[in-house]
Amino acid sequence: MAMVIRVRFKRASKLYDFDPAGLDLHNGMHVVTETARGVELGECMSGIMEVPDERIAAPLKPIIRIATEQDMLTQKRNEEYEKEAFDIAIERIAEHNLEMKLVDVEYAFDHSKIIFYFTANGRVDFRLLVKNLASIFKTRIELRQIGVRDEAKMLGGIGPCGRPICCRTFLGDFTPVSIKMAKEQNLSLNPTKISGLCDRLMCCLKYEQDQYEATRKRMPRVGREIITPDGVGTINAINVLEETVRVRIAVGDTFELREYPIDDCQKPEQYSAPASEKAAEKNERREKPDKAEKNEKPEKNDKADRGERREKADKPDRAERREKAEKAEKGERREKQDKGDKGDRQERAPKQKRPERPERGEKQSKGEHFEQQGERASKPRNEKRAKQQKPMNPNAAPKSAESRPAAEADALEIVEETGVEDLL
């Protein structure tokens, strides 16, 4: 646990924790403290209190002193200087033709620097402007670009509700606001009605959002049926703030719209039947407890029997299909083999029988020799060409001397015996 005191430096700004440093401080006192921006004058927004160590961020900076009358005069003088610096800065911005809007000017408490706050649609090159302002004020110049929500917080104004805007009066930090919040609160989605002075969604939409979410969980949706003290009806509208529902109920031949508190209505799921109806249902269950079970069992058995029958009927069909497929494959194989055998047999046609060779001792007469030559000449040329063009069988072995035609062998023997002179 640590002793701290909370200090605020601007109106409706964030609160910062400081070390009281043994000073007797209370709410509303002005103090001089050391901050990241230098020495500043602030106002105590609480008394000295104990805070857990987990909630303390970074080492606490001590408070220098309680503000004196001289410190308060210095602060007032700085405010007058800020107005003069604001007018000078606007003139210089116009001279440089910069697209920026000056919002506020802040002097440091010890005159160490001047901060100019501005807004712009994009990035602005203000280097020449800084040099010009530094030559006029003879101190350090700092320009900071801020958003439109921060601009509204600095300038202030009157909101659509007729009161000063919240960010100027008490809001320290901005919270994110979405269009979903306006939808859940049944507000008009017209941007002009749900937007603030900064042209952003109003911060007050966040105030009641938690209550709307908690109440909507308890209330049914529009269009659902609900049980009211006057009977069952359909929800026409709901009022989250008053926690009431408007129900459309049939009255005779017409319908009426009536409002009921949500606590007096029930959902159909929560409706409990009268005791007489419950007793009748119990008696029916006791009288026929086994019928439902008996009816369920045969259904299950029938389903199992049907499944088994279908499986048995499918098994022979599958076996027959497999046999047919195997037979078809075997038939195709046999046909291919038969075709191949026929082709080989045609190529391997039986050769003519060779005439027997005469024995070496016997000599062939000249007449026989000339007769053989005449037979050769009488054969048509086409047969010779057919024999020459006959395709060779690659699988056949090379012909040996014994396998030559008989006529060629006889001619060779005749030439050897008779000699060349006899033939001429």
GROMACS .gro file of C-alpha atoms in nm:
model
  424
    1MET     CA    1   0.000   0.000   0.000
    2ALA     CA    2   0.120   0.348  -0.094
    3MET     CA    3   0.001   0.696   0.000
    4VAL     CA    4  -0.100   0.902  -0.305
    5ILE     CA    5  -0.297   1.213  -0.398
    6ARG     CA    6  -0.475   1.274  -0.729
    7VAL     CA    7  -0.415   1.595  -0.923
    8ARG     CA    8  -0.577   1.743  -1.235
    9PHE     CA    9  -0.409   2.010  -1.448
   10LYS     CA   10  -0.693   2.112  -1.681
   11ARG     CA   11  -1.065   2.125  -1.655
   12ALA     CA   12  -1.221   1.781  -1.714
   13SER     CA   13  -0.880   1.628  -1.783
   14LYS     CA   14  -0.733   1.299  -1.669
   15LEU     CA   15  -0.636   1.248  -1.304
   16TYR     CA   16  -0.276   1.163  -1.214
   17ASP     CA   17  -0.134   1.015  -0.894
   18PHE     CA   18   0.153   1.188  -0.709
   19ASP     CA   19   0.346   1.132  -0.393
   20PRO     CA   20   0.229   1.381  -0.126
   21ALA     CA   21   0.586   1.396   0.013
   22GLY     CA   22   0.466   1.449   0.370
   23LEU     CA   23   0.262   1.761   0.292
   24ASP     CA   24  -0.076   1.822   0.448
   25LEU     CA   25  -0.297   1.824   0.136
   26HIS     CA   26  -0.671   1.806   0.087
   27ASN     CA   27  -0.927   1.832  -0.193
   28GLY     CA   28  -0.935   2.166  -0.379
   29MET     CA   29  -0.583   2.282  -0.300
   30HIS     CA   30  -0.347   2.403  -0.577
   31VAL     CA   31   0.000   2.251  -0.588
   32VAL     CA   32   0.314   2.280  -0.800
   33THR     CA   33   0.435   1.944  -0.930
   34GLU     CA   34   0.696   1.807  -1.165
   35THR     CA   35   0.560   1.624  -1.472
   36ALA     CA   36   0.694   1.482  -1.798
   37ARG     CA   37   0.629   1.821  -1.963
   38GLY     CA   38   0.806   2.016  -1.688
   39VAL     CA   39   0.685   2.208  -1.385
   40GLU     CA   40   0.308   2.265  -1.382
   41LEU     CA   41   0.038   2.401  -1.155
   42GLY     CA   42  -0.247   2.160  -1.072
   43GLU     CA   43  -0.546   2.113  -0.846
   44CYS     CA   44  -0.592   1.833  -0.594
   45MET     CA   45  -0.905   1.632  -0.667
   46SER     CA   46  -0.890   1.406  -0.360
   47GLY     CA   47  -0.729   1.378  -0.021
   48ILE     CA   48  -0.437   1.158   0.070
   49MET     CA   49  -0.539   0.795   0.033
   50GLU     CA   50  -0.392   0.445   0.028
   51VAL     CA   51  -0.370   0.264  -0.305
   52PRO     CA   52  -0.252  -0.097  -0.370
   53ASP     CA   53   0.088  -0.127  -0.531
   54GLU     CA   54  -0.065  -0.305  -0.833
   55ARG     CA   55  -0.262   0.007  -0.931
   56ILE     CA   56   0.039   0.239  -0.924
   57ALA     CA   57   0.208   0.301  -1.260
   58ALA     CA   58   0.580   0.384  -1.274
   59PRO     CA   59   0.758   0.556  -0.985
   60LEU     CA   60   0.549   0.832  -0.830
   61LYS     CA   61   0.676   1.185  -0.874
   62PRO     CA   62   0.662   1.404  -0.561
   63ILE     CA   63   0.471   1.727  -0.518
   64ILE     CA   64   0.714   2.021  -0.498
   65ARG     CA   65   0.510   2.263  -0.287
   66ILE     CA   66   0.170   2.403  -0.218
   67ALA     CA   67   0.088   2.686  -0.461
   68THR     CA   68   0.147   3.037  -0.324
   69GLU     CA   69  -0.005   3.371  -0.424
   70GLN     CA   70   0.289   3.437  -0.654
   71ASP     CA   71   0.226   3.104  -0.831
   72MET     CA   72  -0.138   3.195  -0.884
   73LEU     CA   73  -0.041   3.536  -1.032
   74THR     CA   74   0.203   3.362  -1.267
   75GLN     CA   75  -0.074   3.131  -1.384
   76LYS     CA   76  -0.306   3.426  -1.459
   77ARG     CA   77  -0.030   3.605  -1.647
   78ASN     CA   78   0.030   3.294  -1.856
   79GLU     CA   79  -0.339   3.283  -1.952
   80GLU     CA   80  -0.315   3.642  -2.085
   81TYR     CA   81  -0.005   3.551  -2.285
   82GLU     CA   82  -0.189   3.254  -2.433
   83LYS     CA   83  -0.457   3.483  -2.582
   84GLU     CA   84  -0.194   3.706  -2.743
   85ALA     CA   85  -0.005   3.404  -2.881
   86PHE     CA   86  -0.331   3.264  -3.023
   87ASP     CA   87  -0.395   3.582  -3.230
   88ILE     CA   88  -0.037   3.595  -3.356
   89ALA     CA   89  -0.041   3.228  -3.458
   90ILE     CA   90  -0.362   3.270  -3.660
   91GLU     CA   91  -0.203   3.560  -3.858
   92ARG     CA   92   0.110   3.357  -3.933
   93ILE     CA   93  -0.096   3.053  -4.044
   94ALA     CA   94  -0.284   3.274  -4.290
   95GLU     CA   95   0.044   3.416  -4.423
   96HIS     CA   96   0.182   3.066  -4.493
   97ASN     CA   97  -0.150   2.945  -4.646
   98LEU     CA   98  -0.158   2.632  -4.428
   99GLU     CA   99  -0.475   2.416  -4.418
  100MET     CA  100  -0.498   2.388  -4.041
  101LYS     CA  101  -0.733   2.511  -3.770
  102LEU     CA  102  -0.579   2.648  -3.450
  103VAL     CA  103  -0.771   2.526  -3.144
  104ASP     CA  104  -0.582   2.630  -2.831
  105VAL     CA  105  -0.250   2.764  -2.699
  106GLU     CA  106  -0.085   2.656  -2.373
  107TYR     CA  107   0.207   2.822  -2.194
  108ALA     CA  108   0.428   2.614  -1.968
  109PHE     CA  109   0.426   2.729  -1.605
  110ASP     CA  110   0.796   2.822  -1.614
  111HIS     CA  111   0.779   2.969  -1.972
  112SER     CA  112   1.005   2.695  -2.101
  113LYS     CA  113   0.786   2.629  -2.409
  114ILE     CA  114   0.456   2.711  -2.583
  115ILE     CA  115   0.224   2.438  -2.717
  116PHE     CA  116  -0.011   2.510  -3.009
  117TYR     CA  117  -0.301   2.263  -3.061
  118PHE     CA  118  -0.454   2.239  -3.411
  119THR     CA  119  -0.672   2.014  -3.627
  120ALA     CA  120  -0.627   1.926  -3.996
  121ASN     CA  121  -0.757   1.676  -4.249
  122GLY     CA  122  -0.409   1.538  -4.319
  123ARG     CA  123  -0.043   1.600  -4.254
  124VAL     CA  124   0.075   1.961  -4.262
  125ASP     CA  125   0.426   2.090  -4.331
  126PHE     CA  126   0.460   2.359  -4.062
  127ARG     CA  127   0.840   2.388  -4.042
  128LEU     CA  128   0.846   2.746  -4.169
  129LEU     CA  129   0.566   2.836  -3.929
  130VAL     CA  130   0.763   2.701  -3.632
  131LYS     CA  131   1.069   2.904  -3.728
  132ASN     CA  132   0.860   3.220  -3.761
  133LEU     CA  133   0.691   3.172  -3.421
  134ALA     CA  134   1.023   3.090  -3.251
  135SER     CA  135   1.170   3.418  -3.379
  136ILE     CA  136   0.873   3.609  -3.232
  137PHE     CA  137   0.836   3.445  -2.887
  138LYS     CA  138   1.205   3.361  -2.830
  139THR     CA  139   1.123   3.024  -2.672
  140ARG     CA  140   1.064   2.664  -2.766
  141ILE     CA  141   0.762   2.608  -2.995
  142GLU     CA  142   0.565   2.282  -3.014
  143LEU     CA  143   0.270   2.210  -3.249
  144ARG     CA  144   0.036   1.916  -3.175
  145GLN     CA  145  -0.237   1.782  -3.403
  146ILE     CA  146  -0.550   1.663  -3.217
  147GLY     CA  147  -0.882   1.500  -3.312
  148VAL     CA  148  -1.229   1.646  -3.336
  149ARG     CA  149  -1.338   1.503  -3.001
  150ASP     CA  150  -1.045   1.667  -2.826
  151GLU     CA  151  -1.132   1.990  -3.004
  152ALA     CA  152  -1.487   1.981  -2.866
  153LYS     CA  153  -1.349   1.911  -2.519
  154MET     CA  154  -1.119   2.216  -2.532
  155LEU     CA  155  -1.371   2.457  -2.682
  156GLY     CA  156  -1.685   2.336  -2.499
  157GLY     CA  157  -2.045   2.408  -2.600
  158ILE     CA  158  -2.410   2.316  -2.548
  159GLY     CA  159  -2.526   1.968  -2.646
  160PRO     CA  160  -2.861   1.859  -2.803
  161CYS     CA  161  -2.993   1.803  -2.451
  162GLY     CA  162  -2.955   2.172  -2.368
  163ARG     CA  163  -2.674   2.120  -2.115
  164PRO     CA  164  -2.295   2.176  -2.147
  165ILE     CA  165  -2.132   1.888  -2.326
  166CYS     CA  166  -2.017   1.603  -2.102
  167CYS     CA  167  -1.654   1.594  -2.221
  168ARG     CA  168  -1.611   1.956  -2.112
  169THR     CA  169  -1.773   1.918  -1.770
  170PHE     CA  170  -1.680   1.580  -1.616
  171LEU     CA  171  -1.564   1.317  -1.870
  172GLY     CA  172  -1.194   1.246  -1.822
  173ASP     CA  173  -1.145   0.981  -2.094
  174PHE     CA  174  -1.329   0.907  -2.417
  175THR     CA  175  -1.496   0.565  -2.441
  176PRO     CA  176  -1.566   0.391  -2.775
  177VAL     CA  177  -1.926   0.429  -2.898
  178SER     CA  178  -2.080   0.216  -3.178
  179ILE     CA  179  -2.398   0.232  -3.386
  180LYS     CA  180  -2.505  -0.099  -3.229
  181MET     CA  181  -2.578   0.086  -2.904
  182ALA     CA  182  -2.825   0.315  -3.082
  183LYS     CA  183  -2.999   0.012  -3.239
  184GLU     CA  184  -3.039  -0.169  -2.907
  185GLN     CA  185  -3.186   0.146  -2.750
  186ASN     CA  186  -3.444   0.183  -3.032
  187LEU     CA  187  -3.312   0.526  -3.127
  188SER     CA  188  -3.340   0.692  -3.465
  189LEU     CA  189  -3.042   0.611  -3.686
  190ASN     CA  190  -3.044   0.961  -3.833
  191PRO     CA  191  -2.683   1.089  -3.790
  192THR     CA  192  -2.797   1.441  -3.704
  193LYS     CA  193  -2.998   1.312  -3.405
  194ILE     CA  194  -2.740   1.079  -3.251
  195SER     CA  195  -2.424   1.286  -3.318
  196GLY     CA  196  -2.268   1.549  -3.091
  197LEU     CA  197  -2.090   1.876  -3.160
  198CYS     CA  198  -1.784   1.684  -3.279
  199ASP     CA  199  -1.987   1.507  -3.553
  200ARG     CA  200  -1.925   1.175  -3.378
  201LEU     CA  201  -2.172   0.951  -3.194
  202MET     CA  202  -2.275   1.102  -2.863
  203CYS     CA  203  -2.087   0.977  -2.558
  204CYS     CA  204  -2.412   0.952  -2.359
  205LEU     CA  205  -2.514   0.643  -2.564
  206LYS     CA  206  -2.271   0.448  -2.346
  207TYR     CA  207  -2.432   0.551  -2.017
  208GLU     CA  208  -2.742   0.326  -2.038
  209GLN     CA  209  -2.596   0.048  -2.251
  210ASP     CA  210  -2.526  -0.186  -1.959
  211GLN     CA  211  -2.883  -0.148  -1.830
  212TYR     CA  212  -3.028  -0.219  -2.174
  213GLU     CA  213  -2.818  -0.532  -2.215
  214ALA     CA  214  -2.915  -0.670  -1.873
  215THR     CA  215  -3.288  -0.596  -1.923
  216ARG     CA  216  -3.304  -0.736  -2.277
  217LYS     CA  217  -3.182  -1.073  -2.151
  218ARG     CA  218  -3.491  -1.096  -1.928
  219MET     CA  219  -3.740  -0.977  -2.190
  220PRO     CA  220  -3.866  -1.181  -2.489
  221ARG     CA  221  -3.835  -1.062  -2.847
  222VAL     CA  222  -4.103  -0.892  -3.054
  223GLY     CA  223  -4.325  -1.141  -3.238
  224ARG     CA  224  -4.299  -1.420  -2.979
  225GLU     CA  225  -4.592  -1.563  -2.791
  226ILE     CA  226  -4.630  -1.489  -2.421
  227ILE     CA  227  -4.873  -1.586  -2.147
  228THR     CA  228  -5.037  -1.289  -1.975
  229PRO     CA  229  -5.295  -1.275  -1.695
  230ASP     CA  230  -5.561  -1.236  -1.968
  231GLY     CA  231  -5.441  -1.525  -2.184
  232VAL     CA  232  -5.190  -1.605  -2.454
  233GLY     CA  233  -5.090  -1.323  -2.690
  234THR     CA  234  -4.820  -1.203  -2.927
  235ILE     CA  235  -4.567  -0.935  -2.828
  236ASN     CA  236  -4.607  -0.620  -3.034
  237ALA     CA  237  -4.350  -0.391  -2.864
  238ILE     CA  238  -4.127  -0.375  -2.557
  239ASN     CA  239  -4.022  -0.087  -2.331
  240VAL     CA  240  -3.681  -0.156  -2.177
  241LEU     CA  241  -3.676   0.144  -1.943
  242GLU     CA  242  -4.020   0.074  -1.791
  243GLU     CA  243  -3.973  -0.305  -1.830
  244THR     CA  244  -4.316  -0.351  -1.986
  245VAL     CA  245  -4.444  -0.532  -2.295
  246ARG     CA  246  -4.731  -0.449  -2.531
  247VAL     CA  247  -4.924  -0.767  -2.618
  248ARG     CA  248  -5.180  -0.833  -2.891
  249ILE     CA  249  -5.461  -1.044  -2.737
  250ALA     CA  250  -5.774  -1.187  -2.894
  251VAL     CA  251  -6.089  -1.058  -2.726
  252GLY     CA  252  -6.394  -1.221  -2.881
  253ASP     CA  253  -6.386  -1.157  -3.256
  254THR     CA  254  -6.137  -0.867  -3.231
  255PHE     CA  255  -5.782  -0.805  -3.108
  256GLU     CA  256  -5.664  -0.556  -2.848
  257LEU     CA  257  -5.323  -0.416  -2.750
  258ARG     CA  258  -5.255  -0.424  -2.378
  259GLU     CA  259  -4.946  -0.344  -2.170
  260TYR     CA  260  -4.823  -0.570  -1.891
  261PRO     CA  261  -4.517  -0.561  -1.662
  262ILE     CA  262  -4.266  -0.823  -1.765
  263ASP     CA  263  -4.278  -0.979  -1.416
  264ASP     CA  264  -4.653  -1.054  -1.457
  265CYS     CA  265  -4.598  -1.246  -1.782
  266GLN     CA  266  -4.452  -1.587  -1.851
  267LYS     CA  267  -4.292  -1.755  -2.148
  268PRO     CA  268  -4.472  -2.062  -2.290
  269GLU     CA  269  -4.182  -2.279  -2.176
  270GLN     CA  270  -4.229  -2.168  -1.816
  271TYR     CA  271  -4.607  -2.226  -1.822
  272SER     CA  272  -4.718  -2.501  -1.581
  273ALA     CA  273  -5.037  -2.698  -1.653
  274PRO     CA  274  -5.313  -2.731  -1.388
  275ALA     CA  275  -5.298  -3.016  -1.136
  276SER     CA  276  -5.594  -3.201  -1.297
  277GLU     CA  277  -5.417  -3.215  -1.635
  278LYS     CA  278  -5.097  -3.341  -1.474
  279ALA     CA  279  -5.288  -3.619  -1.291
  280ALA     CA  280  -5.457  -3.730  -1.615
  281GLU     CA  281  -5.121  -3.752  -1.793
  282LYS     CA  282  -4.974  -3.963  -1.509
  283ASN     CA  283  -5.267  -4.209  -1.523
  284GLU     CA  284  -5.227  -4.253  -1.899
  285ARG     CA  285  -4.859  -4.329  -1.855
  286ARG     CA  286  -4.932  -4.591  -1.586
  287GLU     CA  287  -5.199  -4.767  -1.794
  288LYS     CA  288  -4.989  -4.797  -2.106
  289PRO     CA  289  -4.628  -4.814  -1.995
  290ASP     CA  290  -4.529  -5.128  -2.186
  291LYS     CA  291  -4.707  -5.072  -2.515
  292ALA     CA  292  -4.462  -4.816  -2.635
  293GLU     CA  293  -4.171  -5.043  -2.547
  294LYS     CA  294  -4.330  -5.343  -2.720
  295ASN     CA  295  -4.399  -5.139  -3.029
  296GLU     CA  296  -4.044  -5.011  -3.036
  297LYS     CA  297  -3.878  -5.356  -3.008
  298PRO     CA  298  -4.044  -5.520  -3.309
  299GLU     CA  299  -3.967  -5.215  -3.514
  300LYS     CA  300  -3.603  -5.251  -3.426
  301ASN     CA  301  -3.613  -5.628  -3.498
  302ASP     CA  302  -3.787  -5.570  -3.832
  303LYS     CA  303  -3.525  -5.318  -3.928
  304ALA     CA  304  -3.247  -5.564  -3.839
  305ASP     CA  305  -3.416  -5.850  -4.035
  306ARG     CA  306  -3.460  -5.628  -4.340
  307GLY     CA  307  -3.097  -5.530  -4.328
  308GLU     CA  308  -2.985  -5.894  -4.307
  309ARG     CA  309  -3.211  -5.996  -4.597
  310ARG     CA  310  -3.077  -5.720  -4.814
  311GLU     CA  311  -2.721  -5.824  -4.733
  312LYS     CA  312  -2.797  -6.189  -4.817
  313ALA     CA  313  -2.967  -6.094  -5.141
  314ASP     CA  314  -2.674  -5.875  -5.236
  315LYS     CA  315  -2.411  -6.144  -5.169
  316PRO     CA  316  -2.517  -6.392  -5.448
  317ASP     CA  317  -2.562  -6.107  -5.691
  318ARG     CA  318  -2.207  -5.995  -5.623
  319ALA     CA  319  -2.075  -6.353  -5.667
  320GLU     CA  320  -2.257  -6.391  -6.000
  321ARG     CA  321  -2.122  -6.059  -6.124
  322ARG     CA  322  -1.769  -6.162  -6.034
  323GLU     CA  323  -1.805  -6.498  -6.217
  324LYS     CA  324  -1.941  -6.328  -6.530
  325ALA     CA  325  -1.656  -6.079  -6.527
  326GLU     CA  326  -1.399  -6.359  -6.491
  327LYS     CA  327  -1.557  -6.558  -6.776
  328ALA     CA  328  -1.558  -6.255  -7.002
  329GLU     CA  329  -1.191  -6.193  -6.930
  330LYS     CA  330  -1.103  -6.559  -7.001
  331GLY     CA  331  -1.299  -6.549  -7.331
  332GLU     CA  332  -1.114  -6.239  -7.442
  333ARG     CA  333  -0.781  -6.398  -7.359
  334ARG     CA  334  -0.868  -6.712  -7.558
  335GLU     CA  335  -0.978  -6.512  -7.861
  336LYS     CA  336  -0.652  -6.316  -7.856
  337GLN     CA  337  -0.451  -6.638  -7.831
  338ASP     CA  338  -0.644  -6.801  -8.120
  339LYS     CA  339  -0.593  -6.497  -8.341
  340GLY     CA  340  -0.222  -6.496  -8.267
  341ASP     CA  341  -0.189  -6.869  -8.341
  342LYS     CA  342  -0.372  -6.832  -8.674
  343GLY     CA  343  -0.144  -6.549  -8.783
  344ASP     CA  344   0.166  -6.745  -8.691
  345ARG     CA  345   0.039  -7.052  -8.879
  346GLN     CA  346  -0.032  -6.846  -9.191
  347GLU     CA  347   0.316  -6.698  -9.182
  348ARG     CA  348   0.465  -7.042  -9.121
  349ALA     CA  349   0.303  -7.202  -9.429
  350PRO     CA  350   0.430  -7.555  -9.513
  351LYS     CA  351   0.720  -7.553  -9.753
  352GLN     CA  352   0.728  -7.766 -10.069
  353LYS     CA  353   0.907  -8.094 -10.054
  354ARG     CA  354   1.250  -8.082 -10.196
  355PRO     CA  355   1.329  -8.325 -10.480
  356GLU     CA  356   1.579  -8.586 -10.390
  357ARG     CA  357   1.929  -8.514 -10.502
  358PRO     CA  358   2.093  -8.758 -10.739
  359GLU     CA  359   2.379  -8.949 -10.605
  360ARG     CA  360   2.724  -8.822 -10.676
  361GLY     CA  361   2.814  -9.118 -10.885
  362GLU     CA  362   2.522  -9.062 -11.127
  363LYS     CA  363   2.553  -8.790 -11.392
  364GLN     CA  364   2.264  -8.588 -11.521
  365SER     CA  365   2.214  -8.590 -11.892
  366LYS     CA  366   2.211  -8.274 -12.099
  367GLY     CA  367   1.848  -8.318 -12.194
  368GLU     CA  368   1.733  -8.322 -11.837
  369HIS     CA  369   1.944  -8.016 -11.769
  370PHE     CA  370   1.780  -7.815 -12.050
  371GLU     CA  371   1.433  -7.929 -11.944
  372GLN     CA  372   1.489  -7.788 -11.595
  373GLN     CA  373   1.605  -7.456 -11.743
  374GLY     CA  374   1.288  -7.437 -11.956
  375GLU     CA  375   1.067  -7.490 -11.653
  376ARG     CA  376   1.242  -7.208 -11.474
  377ALA     CA  377   1.191  -6.972 -11.770
  378SER     CA  378   0.824  -7.063 -11.799
  379LYS     CA  379   0.745  -6.941 -11.442
  380PRO     CA  380   0.591  -6.594 -11.439
  381ARG     CA  381   0.793  -6.304 -11.312
  382ASN     CA  382   0.520  -6.210 -11.068
  383GLU     CA  383   0.580  -6.523 -10.865
  384LYS     CA  384   0.947  -6.440 -10.841
  385ARG     CA  385   0.869  -6.087 -10.730
  386ALA     CA  386   0.618  -6.218 -10.473
  387LYS     CA  387   0.880  -6.449 -10.333
  388GLN     CA  388   1.130  -6.164 -10.319
  389GLN     CA  389   0.878  -5.929 -10.150
  390LYS     CA  390   0.759  -6.193  -9.902
  391PRO     CA  391   0.817  -6.056  -9.549
  392MET     CA  392   1.080  -6.219  -9.350
  393ASN     CA  393   0.984  -6.381  -9.025
  394PRO     CA  394   1.208  -6.229  -8.756
  395ASN     CA  395   1.172  -6.539  -8.541
  396ALA     CA  396   1.281  -6.776  -8.820
  397ALA     CA  397   1.636  -6.905  -8.806
  398PRO     CA  398   1.880  -6.826  -9.092
  399LYS     CA  399   1.864  -7.068  -9.380
  400SER     CA  400   2.140  -7.321  -9.404
  401ALA     CA  401   2.285  -7.473  -9.713
  402GLU     CA  402   2.059  -7.775  -9.676
  403SER     CA  403   1.743  -7.568  -9.667
  404ARG     CA  404   1.807  -7.399 -10.004
  405PRO     CA  405   1.569  -7.480 -10.293
  406ALA     CA  406   1.634  -7.805 -10.465
  407ALA     CA  407   1.657  -7.643 -10.809
  408GLU     CA  408   1.947  -7.420 -10.705
  409ALA     CA  409   2.132  -7.714 -10.555
  410ASP     CA  410   2.087  -7.919 -10.877
  411ALA     CA  411   2.206  -7.631 -11.092
  412LEU     CA  412   2.522  -7.598 -10.890
  413GLU     CA  413   2.595  -7.971 -10.918
  414ILE     CA  414   2.532  -7.966 -11.293
  415VAL     CA  415   2.772  -7.675 -11.342
  416GLU     CA  416   3.038  -7.854 -11.143
  417GLU     CA  417   3.003  -8.180 -11.347
  418THR     CA  418   2.958  -8.051 -11.702
  419GLY     CA  419   3.186  -7.754 -11.689
  420VAL     CA  420   3.149  -7.415 -11.852
  421GLU     CA  421   3.243  -7.529 -12.204
  422ASP     CA  422   2.957  -7.777 -12.232
  423LEU     CA  423   2.702  -7.513 -12.134
  424LEU     CA  424   2.823  -7.277 -12.406
   0.00000   0.00000   0.00000
